[in-house]
XYZ file of C-alpha atoms in Angstrom:
661
model
C -24.374 85.825 67.191
C -28.063 86.320 66.274
C -30.945 84.497 67.922
C -31.629 82.698 64.633
C -28.072 81.370 64.527
C -28.242 80.256 68.159
C -31.465 78.333 67.551
C -30.042 76.697 64.414
C -26.952 75.600 66.344
C -29.113 74.151 69.130
C -31.131 72.084 66.659
C -28.585 71.031 64.016
C -25.251 70.922 65.889
C -24.564 67.356 67.054
C -22.568 67.030 70.320
C -19.677 67.261 71.022
C -19.715 69.974 68.321
C -21.010 73.204 69.856
C -21.738 75.056 66.639
C -22.141 74.597 62.909
C -19.416 75.733 60.494
C -20.042 79.314 59.327
C -20.680 78.338 55.683
C -23.313 75.716 56.598
C -24.868 78.059 59.165
C -25.085 80.760 56.499
C -26.926 78.446 54.117
C -29.450 77.453 56.802
C -30.019 81.082 57.754
C -30.567 81.899 54.094
C -33.180 79.152 53.785
C -35.054 80.393 56.859
C -35.171 83.951 55.542
C -35.983 82.956 51.956
C -38.948 80.742 52.892
C -39.951 82.653 56.053
C -39.798 79.566 58.267
C -38.539 78.950 61.793
C -35.515 76.742 62.591
C -37.889 74.178 64.105
C -39.887 73.946 60.872
C -36.622 73.782 58.953
C -35.597 70.761 61.030
C -38.817 68.961 60.015
C -38.135 69.724 56.359
C -34.573 68.434 56.794
C -35.849 65.174 58.300
C -38.259 64.771 55.385
C -35.475 65.497 52.896
C -33.133 62.987 54.567
C -35.757 60.233 54.405
C -36.541 61.097 50.789
C -32.895 60.786 49.763
C -32.422 57.571 51.718
C -28.648 57.510 51.181
C -25.546 58.336 53.182
C -25.220 61.641 51.301
C -27.692 63.218 53.742
C -24.951 64.160 56.203
C -25.215 67.881 56.854
C -22.236 69.361 55.025
C -21.971 72.304 52.655
C -22.820 70.442 49.375
C -25.783 68.715 51.038
C -27.014 71.976 52.552
C -26.937 73.589 49.115
C -28.735 70.627 47.545
C -31.310 70.833 50.343
C -31.808 74.516 49.568
C -32.320 73.770 45.869
C -34.829 71.020 46.692
C -36.886 73.351 48.878
C -36.859 75.973 46.152
C -38.080 73.459 43.565
C -40.896 72.372 45.887
C -41.942 75.982 46.410
C -41.925 76.612 42.657
C -44.037 73.515 41.987
C -46.572 74.584 44.591
C -46.699 78.072 43.073
C -47.249 76.668 39.574
C -49.968 74.362 40.877
C -51.816 77.245 42.534
C -51.465 79.322 39.381
C -52.881 76.474 37.306
C -55.859 76.084 39.631
C -56.610 79.794 39.384
C -56.480 79.633 35.573
C -58.877 76.688 35.575
C -61.296 78.603 37.778
C -61.169 81.575 35.381
C -61.992 79.385 32.375
C -65.143 78.210 34.119
C -66.688 74.872 34.892
C -68.074 74.362 31.379
C -64.968 75.250 29.369
C -64.172 72.812 26.552
C -61.080 70.670 27.165
C -58.153 71.452 24.895
C -57.932 68.047 23.262
C -61.434 68.501 21.878
C -59.980 70.612 19.069
C -57.893 67.651 17.981
C -60.928 65.459 17.510
C -59.796 63.133 20.282
C -61.381 61.961 23.481
C -62.894 65.112 24.972
C -62.968 64.062 28.600
C -60.289 61.325 28.476
C -62.872 58.584 29.059
C -62.864 56.507 25.865
C -59.693 54.641 26.704
C -61.203 52.921 29.734
C -64.614 52.286 28.116
C -63.633 50.888 24.713
C -60.540 48.698 25.151
C -60.811 47.357 21.585
C -60.386 50.798 20.050
C -57.234 51.333 17.989
C -54.561 53.035 20.090
C -51.105 54.362 19.396
C -49.746 52.579 22.456
C -48.474 49.004 22.389
C -47.838 48.535 26.122
C -49.236 45.555 27.983
C -49.945 47.204 31.297
C -52.733 46.394 33.675
C -53.997 48.282 36.673
C -54.139 45.890 39.616
C -56.879 46.820 42.069
C -57.813 44.968 45.210
C -60.413 42.249 44.731
C -61.697 43.763 41.484
C -60.869 42.602 37.932
C -58.655 45.121 36.230
C -59.169 46.985 32.991
C -56.360 46.994 30.401
C -54.434 50.230 30.483
C -51.851 51.645 28.131
C -49.044 54.018 28.924
C -49.219 57.211 26.898
C -45.683 58.228 27.745
C -44.199 54.926 26.730
C -46.346 54.131 23.749
C -43.556 53.384 21.235
C -41.465 51.221 23.564
C -41.505 47.466 23.916
C -43.040 45.863 27.020
C -40.804 45.929 30.074
C -39.858 43.018 32.329
C -43.003 43.509 34.367
C -41.700 45.203 37.477
C -39.756 48.384 36.721
C -41.023 51.932 36.878
C -42.307 53.451 33.630
C -39.839 55.608 31.759
C -41.580 58.878 32.573
C -40.996 58.291 36.272
C -37.364 57.461 35.643
C -36.976 60.748 33.817
C -38.582 62.559 36.742
C -36.025 61.501 39.358
C -32.666 59.885 38.771
C -31.237 60.371 42.265
C -32.068 56.862 43.509
C -29.310 54.340 44.082
C -29.641 50.920 42.463
C -29.945 48.228 45.132
C -27.117 46.183 43.611
C -24.879 49.277 43.868
C -25.698 50.079 47.508
C -22.839 51.057 49.757
C -21.460 48.874 52.560
C -23.985 46.005 52.540
C -23.779 43.941 55.701
C -22.086 46.718 57.683
C -23.021 46.782 61.375
C -23.836 50.401 62.239
C -24.899 49.930 65.867
C -24.443 47.190 68.466
C -25.971 46.703 71.886
C -24.257 44.334 74.353
C -21.206 43.995 72.161
C -19.494 41.873 74.820
C -21.744 38.994 73.750
C -20.722 37.009 70.689
C -23.081 36.956 67.692
C -25.023 33.776 67.000
C -22.958 31.024 65.433
C -24.897 29.303 62.607
C -25.028 25.513 62.712
C -23.560 23.369 59.962
C -27.038 22.254 58.915
C -30.510 23.644 59.749
C -32.119 22.395 62.933
C -34.403 19.407 62.530
C -37.223 21.081 64.454
C -38.123 24.571 65.525
C -36.365 25.956 68.589
C -39.100 28.556 69.027
C -42.412 28.157 70.788
C -44.609 31.039 69.695
C -47.530 32.112 71.876
C -49.907 35.025 71.308
C -50.458 37.046 74.487
C -53.098 39.091 72.670
C -56.637 37.914 71.979
C -56.471 38.110 68.180
C -60.218 37.532 67.788
C -60.970 40.911 69.348
C -59.282 42.621 66.403
C -61.913 41.308 63.989
C -64.247 44.181 64.715
C -66.004 46.089 61.950
C -63.943 49.182 61.104
C -65.417 52.604 60.313
C -68.420 51.980 62.591
C -67.356 54.083 65.554
C -69.975 55.719 67.803
C -69.133 58.954 69.593
C -70.654 57.723 72.848
C -68.446 54.626 72.833
C -65.336 56.656 72.015
C -65.961 59.113 74.857
C -66.473 56.269 77.319
C -63.179 54.664 76.296
C -61.325 57.951 76.800
C -63.015 58.540 80.165
C -62.368 55.013 81.421
C -58.657 55.374 80.722
C -58.455 58.452 82.970
C -60.378 56.723 85.770
C -58.199 53.612 85.543
C -55.032 55.681 85.852
C -56.450 57.496 88.881
C -56.974 54.150 90.629
C -53.426 53.075 89.748
C -51.892 56.306 91.022
C -53.967 56.260 94.213
C -52.863 52.716 94.997
C -49.213 53.328 94.072
C -48.804 56.487 96.191
C -51.102 55.362 99.021
C -53.449 58.340 98.687
C -56.868 58.867 100.213
C -59.948 59.617 98.138
C -60.038 63.123 99.580
C -56.633 63.907 98.040
C -58.176 64.019 94.565
C -60.365 66.774 93.228
C -61.685 68.708 90.268
C -58.958 70.930 88.823
C -61.570 73.202 87.240
C -63.161 74.040 90.603
C -61.846 77.143 92.349
C -60.290 76.523 95.768
C -57.442 77.372 98.107
C -56.551 73.808 99.089
C -53.960 71.770 97.236
C -55.439 68.807 95.371
C -54.354 66.090 92.959
C -56.046 66.077 89.564
C -55.832 63.251 87.038
C -56.607 63.881 83.404
C -55.488 63.932 79.806
C -53.127 66.539 78.345
C -54.695 68.431 75.432
C -54.300 71.684 73.512
C -56.668 74.629 73.803
C -56.878 74.882 70.005
C -57.560 72.092 67.495
C -54.932 73.482 65.139
C -51.311 74.115 65.908
C -48.671 72.373 67.976
C -48.986 71.914 71.717
C -46.850 74.206 73.851
C -46.641 75.200 77.521
C -48.958 78.172 76.999
C -51.709 76.216 75.199
C -51.737 73.205 77.541
C -54.996 72.176 79.199
C -56.022 69.266 81.415
C -59.064 67.297 80.269
C -60.803 65.427 83.088
C -63.260 62.564 82.980
C -66.963 63.040 83.499
C -66.805 61.232 86.840
C -64.037 63.316 88.416
C -64.309 66.647 86.631
C -67.531 66.699 84.613
C -65.457 66.331 81.438
C -64.183 69.915 81.772
C -60.914 71.352 80.527
C -58.776 73.760 82.555
C -55.576 75.567 81.458
C -52.376 74.424 83.177
C -49.513 76.554 84.454
C -46.451 74.299 84.464
C -43.570 76.773 84.731
C -42.541 75.522 88.177
C -42.042 71.852 87.226
C -39.708 69.876 84.962
C -41.514 67.276 82.893
C -42.366 66.130 79.373
C -45.906 66.410 78.030
C -47.748 65.395 74.860
C -51.414 65.331 73.758
C -53.218 62.266 75.080
C -50.835 61.721 77.992
C -52.556 60.752 81.252
C -50.985 62.690 84.120
C -51.548 63.230 87.840
C -50.709 66.787 88.884
C -50.672 68.333 92.335
C -51.538 72.018 92.575
C -54.072 74.766 93.268
C -56.743 76.572 91.279
C -56.984 79.767 93.307
C -58.480 82.018 90.636
C -60.788 79.567 88.899
C -59.130 80.422 85.586
C -56.183 78.012 85.584
C -54.620 75.182 87.598
C -51.121 75.955 88.875
C -49.050 72.756 88.936
C -46.528 72.269 91.749
C -45.715 68.603 91.117
C -46.222 65.916 88.499
C -46.689 62.562 90.202
C -44.964 59.471 88.845
C -47.135 56.942 87.038
C -46.457 53.390 88.292
C -44.864 51.044 85.791
C -46.146 47.577 85.025
C -44.345 44.675 86.667
C -41.503 43.154 84.701
C -42.152 39.928 82.799
C -41.273 36.801 84.782
C -41.624 33.001 84.620
C -41.234 29.955 86.825
C -37.726 28.407 86.853
C -39.195 25.129 85.590
C -40.684 26.929 82.570
C -37.339 28.510 81.706
C -35.653 25.094 81.972
C -38.109 23.694 79.430
C -37.296 26.453 76.940
C -33.557 26.061 77.560
C -33.887 22.405 76.605
C -35.275 23.498 73.222
C -31.972 25.365 72.754
C -29.979 22.183 73.596
C -28.728 23.604 76.888
C -27.420 20.638 78.870
C -24.848 22.092 81.287
C -24.289 25.486 82.885
C -21.489 26.228 80.436
C -23.916 25.997 77.491
C -25.566 29.282 78.460
C -22.645 31.221 76.999
C -22.085 29.183 73.827
C -22.903 31.291 70.705
C -24.424 28.325 68.868
C -27.017 27.931 71.640
C -28.246 31.504 71.237
C -31.571 32.122 69.508
C -31.099 33.806 66.117
C -33.813 36.417 65.530
C -34.013 38.775 62.534
C -36.340 41.800 62.619
C -37.198 43.930 59.572
C -39.798 46.562 58.742
C -41.318 47.729 55.472
C -41.466 49.078 52.929
C -39.619 46.205 51.262
C -38.827 47.838 47.922
C -37.749 51.271 46.715
C -40.059 53.832 45.122
C -38.755 53.236 41.598
C -39.216 49.465 41.545
C -41.441 46.546 42.476
C -38.646 43.975 42.399
C -38.512 43.667 46.214
C -34.752 43.184 46.112
C -34.306 44.120 49.808
C -36.795 41.410 50.824
C -34.999 38.823 48.716
C -31.656 39.846 50.208
C -33.128 39.563 53.708
C -34.438 36.056 53.014
C -31.019 35.078 51.703
C -29.414 36.415 54.895
C -31.884 34.480 57.027
C -31.049 31.315 55.097
C -27.282 31.834 55.387
C -27.435 32.351 59.148
C -30.081 29.652 59.773
C -32.396 32.105 61.489
C -34.705 30.637 64.113
C -37.241 33.400 63.597
C -37.952 36.156 61.098
C -40.182 39.053 62.189
C -41.580 41.095 59.289
C -43.439 44.309 60.082
C -45.554 45.936 57.364
C -46.247 47.634 55.088
C -45.719 44.904 52.508
C -47.584 46.361 49.514
C -47.418 49.998 50.526
C -50.229 52.374 49.544
C -47.617 55.153 49.710
C -45.560 53.491 46.969
C -45.898 55.666 43.832
C -46.587 52.742 41.499
C -49.115 51.040 43.751
C -50.857 54.314 44.541
C -51.296 55.146 40.866
C -51.994 51.574 39.726
C -49.720 52.258 36.764
C -47.379 49.272 36.836
C -46.820 46.024 34.995
C -48.036 42.771 36.463
C -45.469 40.207 37.626
C -44.332 37.886 34.861
C -45.946 34.709 36.118
C -48.108 32.175 34.212
C -50.491 31.777 37.164
C -51.739 35.356 36.781
C -54.613 36.080 34.434
C -54.093 39.702 33.309
C -57.798 40.489 33.111
C -58.509 39.008 36.563
C -55.398 40.044 38.477
C -55.645 41.663 41.916
C -53.089 42.939 44.400
C -53.399 39.627 46.213
C -51.791 38.021 43.137
C -49.015 40.617 43.253
C -48.377 39.801 46.923
C -48.433 36.071 46.236
C -45.776 36.338 43.520
C -43.479 39.098 44.779
C -43.608 38.591 48.557
C -44.915 35.104 49.332
C -42.571 33.332 46.897
C -39.310 34.430 48.611
C -40.786 33.425 51.966
C -41.822 30.040 50.582
C -38.278 29.482 49.307
C -36.889 30.432 52.715
C -39.262 28.034 54.479
C -38.210 25.210 52.149
C -34.528 25.882 52.803
C -35.018 26.166 56.606
C -38.121 24.161 57.588
C -37.558 24.933 61.294
C -37.865 28.702 60.856
C -40.790 30.686 62.290
C -41.993 33.733 60.348
C -44.216 36.358 61.973
C -45.990 38.957 59.801
C -47.468 42.119 61.319
C -49.670 44.247 59.015
C -49.712 48.014 58.639
C -52.514 50.470 57.943
C -50.572 51.226 54.751
C -51.045 47.679 53.389
C -53.271 47.901 50.334
C -54.556 44.322 50.440
C -55.762 44.429 54.058
C -59.460 45.239 54.260
C -59.096 46.207 57.918
C -58.025 49.811 57.420
C -58.123 51.209 60.968
C -55.829 50.826 63.986
C -55.939 48.556 65.993
C -55.783 46.291 62.973
C -56.703 42.694 62.223
C -54.144 40.292 60.772
C -53.570 39.560 57.086
C -55.344 36.555 55.473
C -52.413 34.118 55.370
C -53.903 31.289 53.273
C -55.250 33.661 50.648
C -51.815 35.238 50.210
C -50.029 31.950 49.565
C -47.687 32.153 52.554
C -45.969 29.014 53.900
C -47.217 27.212 56.977
C -44.244 28.551 58.948
C -45.680 32.087 58.545
C -47.915 33.259 61.382
C -50.276 36.192 60.837
C -50.821 38.417 63.870
C -52.568 41.709 64.556
C -51.214 45.253 64.689
C -50.301 45.794 67.505
C -49.561 42.473 69.141
C -47.815 40.999 72.173
C -46.288 37.559 71.682
C -44.027 35.218 73.622
C -40.946 33.797 71.899
C -40.209 30.946 74.287
C -40.211 32.819 77.623
C -39.420 36.238 76.094
C -42.383 38.657 75.936
C -42.240 40.822 72.802
C -44.507 43.773 71.969
C -44.729 44.869 68.327
C -46.505 47.726 66.577
C -46.252 48.836 62.958
C -47.520 52.366 63.613
C -44.734 54.956 63.855
C -45.603 56.461 67.226
C -42.028 57.619 67.890
C -41.988 60.058 64.981
C -45.330 61.543 65.987
C -44.241 61.855 69.626
C -41.069 63.540 68.416
C -43.163 66.254 66.826
C -45.744 66.707 69.588
C -43.636 66.373 72.739
C -43.253 69.490 74.911
C -40.330 69.571 77.341
C -40.798 71.908 80.290
C -37.723 72.670 82.357
C -34.887 70.155 82.379
C -35.773 66.786 80.811
C -35.300 63.652 82.880
C -33.655 61.989 79.881
C -31.583 64.049 77.452
C -31.371 61.309 74.822
C -34.416 61.721 72.587
C -34.386 58.126 71.312
C -34.452 56.846 74.896
C -37.005 59.388 76.110
C -39.684 58.695 73.493
C -40.049 54.927 74.173
C -40.277 55.715 77.887
C -43.583 57.474 77.207
C -45.008 54.223 75.825
C -43.767 52.265 78.838
C -45.116 54.785 81.359
C -48.475 55.132 79.600
C -48.803 51.338 79.128
C -49.937 51.759 75.548
C -48.667 51.252 71.993
C -50.106 54.616 70.880
C -50.685 56.981 73.833
C -50.805 60.075 71.605
C -54.298 61.531 71.128
C -55.306 62.922 68.765
C -52.774 61.603 66.235
C -50.679 64.051 64.230
C -52.391 65.534 61.185
C -51.078 63.550 58.239
C -50.157 66.733 56.379
C -47.391 67.219 58.958
C -45.949 63.730 58.445
C -43.053 63.046 56.030
C -44.059 63.468 52.409
C -44.555 60.347 50.333
C -43.517 59.611 46.770
C -47.103 59.598 45.505
C -48.589 62.306 43.331
C -50.407 63.895 46.281
C -47.412 63.438 48.575
C -49.630 63.118 51.676
C -48.940 60.329 54.167
C -51.589 57.795 55.243
C -51.392 58.909 58.849
C -53.079 57.212 61.781
C -56.671 56.030 61.061
C -57.477 55.351 64.708
C -60.686 53.665 65.850
C -61.043 55.197 69.318
C -63.759 52.734 70.376
C -61.196 49.917 70.308
C -58.262 51.886 71.684
C -58.072 49.499 74.637
C -56.728 46.817 72.286
C -53.498 48.828 72.215
C -52.962 48.687 75.982
C -50.292 46.704 77.819
C -52.317 44.741 80.341
C -50.279 42.345 82.455
C -46.555 43.090 82.390
C -43.882 45.169 80.779
C -42.592 43.372 77.682
C -39.011 42.160 77.601
C -38.633 43.680 74.155
C -40.463 46.393 72.241
C -40.117 46.331 68.442
C -41.125 49.778 67.227
C -40.160 50.613 63.613
C -39.843 54.324 62.991
C -38.648 56.890 60.468
C -36.341 58.204 63.192
C -32.742 56.923 63.173
C -32.503 53.192 63.848
C -31.417 52.222 67.383
C -31.340 49.558 70.082
C -31.596 50.774 73.677
C -32.563 49.579 77.129
C -35.337 51.720 78.625
C -36.819 50.822 82.028
C -35.452 47.257 81.650
C -37.180 46.949 78.258
C -35.079 46.254 75.181
C -36.365 48.735 72.588
C -35.446 48.071 68.954
C -36.097 50.294 65.954
C -34.705 48.317 62.990
C -35.457 51.158 60.567
C -37.074 50.484 57.183
C -35.305 47.812 55.184
C -35.869 49.896 52.060
C -35.862 53.661 52.031
C -37.595 55.533 49.276
C -34.459 55.883 47.165
C -31.992 53.449 48.660
C -31.306 50.454 50.855
C -32.142 50.484 54.554
C -31.370 48.450 57.658
C -32.589 45.522 59.750
C -31.853 44.174 63.238
C -30.302 40.830 64.089
C -30.550 39.547 67.654
C -28.613 36.790 69.395
C -30.651 35.841 72.478
C -28.720 33.680 74.917
C -30.485 31.219 77.271
C -31.556 32.515 80.701
C -29.080 31.209 83.273
C -30.679 30.375 86.615
C -28.820 30.554 89.919
C -29.108 27.958 92.667
C -30.924 30.485 94.835
C -33.527 31.161 92.133
C -34.132 27.447 91.725
C -34.428 26.763 95.457
C -36.847 29.623 96.144
C -39.196 28.530 93.359
C -40.508 32.059 92.854
C -41.039 33.813 89.546
C -37.760 34.990 88.039
C -37.334 37.975 85.731
C -36.301 37.206 82.164
C -33.637 39.978 82.064
C -33.474 39.918 78.295
C -31.613 43.236 78.160
C -28.560 41.531 79.697
C -28.428 38.438 77.496
C -29.389 39.703 74.051
C -26.931 41.102 71.552
C -28.511 43.438 68.993
C -26.816 44.384 65.727
C -28.383 46.970 63.419
C -27.124 46.011 59.957
C -27.261 47.538 56.491
C -29.130 45.255 54.110
């Protein structure tokens, strides 16, 4: 078997299957040769294709492989036509007369926006909603002879462009549980009537005021100091954890024959390209290594690396040209979250726990629903998945609903183009409408109805850098303006990222998809400590004590393509000066909610319950959400008598179900 076939089997064959069927393998080999790409690059294109389809038909079989091949060919043809068109435009020259000038029409296509009272062949009633700015009436040229639509559907030209989406009402297997963690625990049992008062005490463990900084005002000196301070802080942690003397540390860039320990940041020797073992360098702080970079030789160790990772390596720089690593020292983990027994008793009383037997009663468990955006498919602004989620929360009498952005997604084709009908609501003035009005009608209304049906519910909203109505565009990100958006009083606006306490449970949440970016940038040298990718990636966050330890972020051109005309993702607009706001400061969280484009999962990593609910709405189909049943913490007589802090041990008493919406 050829090397190409072996590499394709290693990447695409899912254990316990050792190899792909010959017909599928032949198709993948054909794609690699036809487009001159490596199997690794093919795997990225397959992931992008799977997310674009958003249905269960993305299982790798022969028909899907052939459809994948056709899709790649169509993309290549479109790119070729686009390049050919650009070359023809260049040949015509910058002052060539536009073609529609011969027809006596609008030469530069400007009259329509300047003279709205001019007679037009279109009868549409569309408006372009733009944030905080009154809109200008716009007509649809492709739909000029049709009657006005219901105000939310995609224009007909977009429907003609792609008909592969699945209508939400026709989705397959709604309500199906596709993954369960701690299945021995019973799911929450809804009460006959909603609780009279909230069973949740919500506390922010993050100083939300610090996120109100002015974005896009970063100074290079401040950014460099933040990056340097992080290296120095980790050196102090490692020195204390391993009981090392000051003389054990040194400058990895300085030539010497003695073994030293160097602490620094993993980086690549070139700004372009993916990190690999040959291009790996160690960047030191100005205090310990004069800010120098030195190539690393890591062939003799087994470890995982990624750009931005802070590591402590033991080795020798005998030649002065590179640092030969003999050992990668462990980074100490934060202490686990813990509380006083009396505090846990107070929270158990909120759950009506009277006797010891109540700890295992399903009706006493806390009912938590977690979902992540986008909340509608690419061909619609009806937000049917969000409405279905609110209905599910009402049916199960949810104690808490956690909604992670984006809510109005800048990567949504309609919102990105501004070519959509306004919601059919009498409170909206067409000539004064903004995207805040769209949010208030399409998103806030279902949440208001849910809050009226279950007054005791707590709703937490975390923004995303892809939210069009949030003026704070960089990460770390300030919260959404709750009152302005018409949300109910039960809705709490928090920052991105944020650490909160739900009763005694410490929960860390971030809307930025760090797992997907780590998946692309991670370099495994030798035998990995954890073979399961979905368990290994969150461990990097826990070890690095940060929501986004990757630096620099992945170039957005390498992220999954969007449904917009440009097709380029938003990426990670990081404000390095405030990177410390993404650190975990005091303790490991009991639960990490990290939405990602990777397959949804619920796993226990280093005693942290990690949940990726997946998007509730994929680009062309329905998605998933997570439902948790958190049982009360049962205290032993010994724990009560000692009076010391007791660990929350959420990973033992929480059932997690990943469910199709």
